[in-house]
XYZ file of C-alpha atoms in Angstrom:
339
model
C 76.550 230.370 85.365
C 73.250 229.466 83.756
C 71.113 227.609 86.239
C 70.119 225.043 83.847
C 73.676 224.191 82.953
C 74.580 223.984 86.668
C 71.841 221.301 87.145
C 72.522 219.482 83.882
C 76.064 219.158 85.139
C 75.119 218.180 88.462
C 73.098 215.077 87.291
C 76.034 214.266 85.054
C 78.633 214.370 87.787
C 76.487 212.508 90.144
C 76.380 209.647 87.426
C 80.155 209.853 87.115
C 80.521 209.739 91.007
C 78.216 206.454 91.414
C 80.127 204.923 88.519
C 82.560 203.566 91.037
C 80.100 201.338 92.485
C 78.237 199.894 89.701
C 77.839 196.285 90.035
C 79.481 196.200 93.705
C 76.314 195.041 95.243
C 75.859 198.054 97.827
C 73.084 200.362 96.979
C 73.969 202.685 99.670
C 77.454 203.220 98.435
C 75.943 204.220 94.927
C 73.455 206.596 96.714
C 76.105 208.093 98.854
C 78.312 209.037 96.033
C 75.527 210.537 94.012
C 74.353 212.695 97.130
C 77.769 213.964 97.836
C 78.174 214.868 94.153
C 74.924 216.921 94.313
C 76.032 218.683 97.422
C 79.645 219.555 96.151
C 78.324 220.652 92.847
C 75.693 223.039 94.140
C 77.138 224.340 97.480
C 79.219 227.031 95.766
C 76.832 228.068 93.054
C 75.561 231.685 93.175
C 72.456 233.376 92.152
C 69.731 230.789 93.214
C 68.810 228.449 96.115
C 67.053 225.034 95.921
C 64.776 223.859 98.554
C 64.220 220.034 98.648
C 60.512 219.332 98.693
C 60.686 215.868 97.598
C 63.942 214.055 98.703
C 64.637 210.332 99.024
C 65.707 207.579 101.595
C 63.340 208.408 104.344
C 61.860 204.963 105.005
C 65.084 202.959 104.346
C 67.526 205.301 106.132
C 69.694 205.604 102.942
C 72.003 208.576 102.262
C 69.762 211.190 101.222
C 69.076 214.784 100.312
C 66.367 215.450 103.109
C 63.088 217.424 102.923
C 63.711 221.021 103.734
C 67.486 221.157 102.904
C 68.568 224.157 101.392
C 71.273 223.928 98.348
C 72.976 226.578 96.564
C 73.505 230.178 97.408
C 73.145 230.265 101.137
C 74.953 233.553 101.587
C 72.817 235.891 99.661
C 69.194 236.281 101.082
C 67.942 238.021 98.110
C 68.406 235.229 95.553
C 65.354 233.337 94.247
C 64.484 230.107 95.932
C 63.024 227.142 93.811
C 61.450 223.916 94.869
C 63.185 220.680 93.885
C 62.322 217.175 93.539
C 65.545 215.094 93.831
C 66.807 211.413 93.324
C 70.428 211.375 93.257
C 70.076 207.549 92.125
C 66.727 206.595 91.027
C 67.114 202.876 90.851
C 69.952 202.035 93.345
C 69.211 198.452 93.046
C 69.827 198.142 89.363
C 73.062 200.392 89.701
C 74.325 198.077 92.491
C 73.843 194.865 90.483
C 74.749 196.708 87.150
C 71.495 196.042 84.980
C 69.293 198.763 83.246
C 67.177 201.055 85.253
C 69.280 203.759 87.076
C 69.491 207.486 86.645
C 70.594 210.564 88.394
C 67.546 213.174 88.223
C 66.354 216.544 89.611
C 63.534 218.595 88.796
C 62.703 222.214 89.837
C 59.747 224.696 89.751
C 58.989 228.033 91.380
C 58.942 228.176 95.358
C 55.787 226.804 96.836
C 54.555 225.084 93.657
C 55.691 221.538 94.399
C 53.270 219.325 96.408
C 55.261 217.345 99.093
C 54.417 213.663 98.792
C 54.971 210.974 101.468
C 56.747 207.746 101.097
C 53.743 205.838 99.797
C 52.580 204.043 96.871
C 50.981 205.879 93.988
C 49.301 204.666 90.640
C 50.752 206.675 87.955
C 49.838 206.955 84.134
C 52.188 208.940 81.919
C 51.190 209.439 78.270
C 53.029 210.867 75.199
C 51.758 214.145 73.752
C 49.654 212.280 71.347
C 47.113 211.177 74.142
C 46.962 214.169 76.535
C 43.201 214.484 75.924
C 42.298 210.832 76.044
C 42.860 209.802 79.775
C 40.905 209.873 82.695
C 42.294 207.706 85.440
C 39.087 208.023 87.525
C 37.601 205.550 85.023
C 40.501 203.166 85.369
C 43.481 202.278 83.040
C 41.534 199.868 80.829
C 39.141 202.605 79.852
C 42.243 205.053 79.297
C 43.782 202.440 77.058
C 40.570 201.965 75.145
C 40.273 205.613 74.374
C 43.927 205.791 73.474
C 43.506 203.054 70.979
C 40.527 204.739 69.525
C 42.214 208.062 69.050
C 45.053 206.333 67.509
C 43.034 203.965 65.455
C 45.245 201.042 66.362
C 45.691 198.484 69.008
C 49.402 198.088 69.145
C 50.226 200.913 71.438
C 53.456 200.358 73.498
C 53.490 200.447 77.200
C 56.253 200.194 79.842
C 55.228 198.665 83.153
C 57.014 197.403 86.155
C 57.206 193.703 86.232
C 55.690 193.228 89.687
C 52.938 190.918 91.097
C 50.747 193.896 91.513
C 50.574 194.196 87.772
C 49.990 190.660 86.879
C 46.261 191.196 85.813
C 46.639 194.399 84.041
C 49.669 192.969 82.137
C 47.443 190.107 81.027
C 44.685 192.296 80.002
C 46.853 194.605 78.050
C 48.362 191.489 76.250
C 44.709 190.655 75.323
C 43.960 194.266 74.083
C 46.978 194.045 71.620
C 49.264 196.415 73.707
C 52.957 195.862 73.229
C 54.107 195.497 76.769
C 57.592 196.237 77.698
C 58.385 194.918 81.239
C 61.052 196.590 83.463
C 62.435 195.857 86.950
C 62.976 199.326 88.028
C 62.793 203.012 87.000
C 59.444 204.255 86.055
C 60.962 207.942 85.879
C 63.399 206.533 83.364
C 60.506 204.847 81.408
C 58.611 208.251 81.330
C 61.830 209.640 79.615
C 61.509 206.843 77.012
C 57.967 207.897 76.254
C 58.968 211.601 75.824
C 61.720 210.399 73.453
C 59.228 208.376 71.453
C 60.202 204.660 72.474
C 56.775 204.123 74.005
C 53.265 205.600 74.063
C 52.690 205.337 77.824
C 53.989 204.199 81.315
C 51.589 202.795 83.615
C 51.898 201.220 87.290
C 52.046 201.494 90.936
C 55.443 202.742 92.240
C 56.763 205.440 94.757
C 54.838 208.490 95.288
C 57.847 210.856 95.529
C 58.883 209.945 92.181
C 55.539 211.217 91.005
C 56.798 214.711 91.477
C 59.722 214.048 89.136
C 57.330 212.574 86.360
C 54.856 215.230 86.920
C 57.768 217.886 86.264
C 58.893 215.884 83.203
C 55.188 215.800 81.861
C 54.797 219.508 82.227
C 58.172 220.480 80.765
C 57.994 218.090 77.836
C 54.348 218.607 76.908
C 53.393 215.076 77.822
C 50.539 214.408 80.544
C 50.407 212.529 83.762
C 47.630 211.358 86.280
C 48.107 209.619 89.634
C 46.299 208.393 92.806
C 47.612 207.452 96.174
C 47.261 203.743 96.743
C 47.055 202.008 100.163
C 50.019 199.733 101.262
C 47.674 196.871 101.989
C 46.501 196.845 98.278
C 50.214 196.103 97.427
C 51.125 193.953 100.275
C 47.913 192.558 101.918
C 49.441 189.909 104.028
C 52.772 191.511 105.254
C 53.609 191.963 108.906
C 54.365 195.724 108.393
C 50.843 196.169 106.669
C 49.195 197.244 110.116
C 52.073 199.278 110.918
C 51.916 201.241 107.426
C 48.061 201.731 107.830
C 48.940 204.097 110.933
C 51.918 205.913 109.092
C 49.649 206.358 106.105
C 46.956 207.979 108.019
C 49.394 210.333 109.639
C 51.021 211.237 106.215
C 47.481 211.902 104.624
C 46.459 214.181 107.540
C 49.878 215.930 107.424
C 49.852 216.586 103.678
C 46.078 216.945 103.463
C 45.823 214.053 100.815
C 43.364 211.234 100.407
C 43.237 207.808 98.534
C 40.338 208.861 96.419
C 41.562 212.003 94.422
C 42.943 211.831 90.900
C 46.002 214.028 90.833
C 46.832 215.772 87.747
C 50.474 216.713 86.985
C 49.743 220.429 87.785
C 48.377 219.190 91.115
C 51.689 217.818 91.969
C 53.605 220.707 90.305
C 51.748 223.948 89.774
C 54.173 225.680 87.445
C 54.284 225.636 83.749
C 57.946 226.644 83.642
C 58.951 223.502 85.659
C 62.191 221.871 84.438
C 63.580 218.168 84.410
C 67.124 216.934 84.184
C 68.566 213.281 84.224
C 71.616 211.568 83.389
C 72.086 207.881 82.584
C 74.044 205.650 85.303
C 73.140 202.106 84.151
C 70.195 203.752 82.285
C 68.476 201.752 79.545
C 66.026 202.302 76.741
C 66.641 205.778 75.046
C 69.099 206.772 77.705
C 72.600 205.502 77.410
C 74.437 204.326 80.454
C 77.768 206.260 81.684
C 81.000 205.062 80.561
C 84.648 205.390 80.884
C 87.658 205.074 78.658
C 91.064 206.224 78.532
C 90.670 209.206 80.994
C 87.324 210.254 79.785
C 83.837 209.833 81.169
C 81.049 209.523 78.632
C 77.612 210.711 79.989
C 74.072 210.656 78.231
C 71.864 213.277 79.761
C 68.438 214.513 79.282
C 66.699 217.790 79.923
C 63.282 219.286 79.303
C 61.499 222.764 79.808
C 58.750 224.632 77.870
C 58.039 221.816 75.597
C 61.773 221.780 74.461
C 63.574 218.272 74.884
C 67.182 217.747 74.686
C 69.159 214.493 74.604
C 72.737 215.510 75.291
C 76.072 213.614 74.873
C 78.872 215.079 77.166
C 82.681 214.122 77.592
C 84.352 214.647 80.728
C 88.135 214.673 80.127
C 89.369 214.105 83.850
C 92.818 215.728 83.276
C 91.266 218.899 81.933
C 88.423 219.258 84.168
C 90.696 218.648 87.188
C 92.677 221.698 86.231
C 89.779 224.144 85.452
C 87.222 222.865 88.159
C 89.038 221.750 91.293
C 85.676 221.180 93.153
C 85.002 218.502 90.569
C 88.472 217.109 90.980
C 87.643 216.227 94.603
C 85.113 214.102 93.532
C 86.968 212.517 90.662
C 89.779 211.797 93.002
C 87.407 210.238 95.576
C 85.407 208.228 93.355
C 87.804 207.074 90.670
C 87.346 203.364 89.883
């Protein structure tokens, strides 16, 4: 089967499996359902292998697809292997409490083109195709915004940003500059999809570094642009007891991955492949992506994919009775995770 269709179906079924636990206040159950869906959907596929370069759950011991795990055709050594960054549920907290901000997502590129990123904080700026030549994060976010406003010849650009204390000052400054600020609680990857779909001009903020690989793949595959920089834990949480321990971890991670806190990382520094692809499906979703829904024996899933500058927003219907007959491996998931 076509590899892109396989991965599109994988994120869709992961969203369907996790649907059982929406609003149940247990983010590990949400994540575990999606992880199992990924493994079930990919374990019998032929013709390609996927190597997990950036997984999830390493710090909080959540159910996870671990770094180095191989998915796909494990029997044929001659098939091509691709790098993947994966988050079976990006936004487990909003999914567990049933508010906007969660998706199932995966991105892939040619083997040995994805940079492995540590479980650290990262400053990220993701801009639409209109502003790919106007940003230079080394000059700071305010300078980038001023250049984008000059280029657009208007002040009222739309920004999506995580509503966190660490962003208080920049949010206030953007409001003063005339930027229309949309605050979100979780999900900067989902926010970047909104930029691609034209619902905002840029996403900015400090969030998780591994998600940066997903956003870089999205930028490359859609024709947008992203820049980023690793951030010290103590800059975000200066007074926490964990800060000293994190300093030692961060030093070890930087040495291991040959990274630093000073370099501006372009999207191609994170994913060095023009043919990178990105896939996502809405769980509780929000913005331009709709949440998964169920009615009368059918699941309704809104998915997204991008490659080579082509963007697709896809509505799919999974008729449980028909799918169970034609795809018994999915029947197992539908039976286990029916609500």
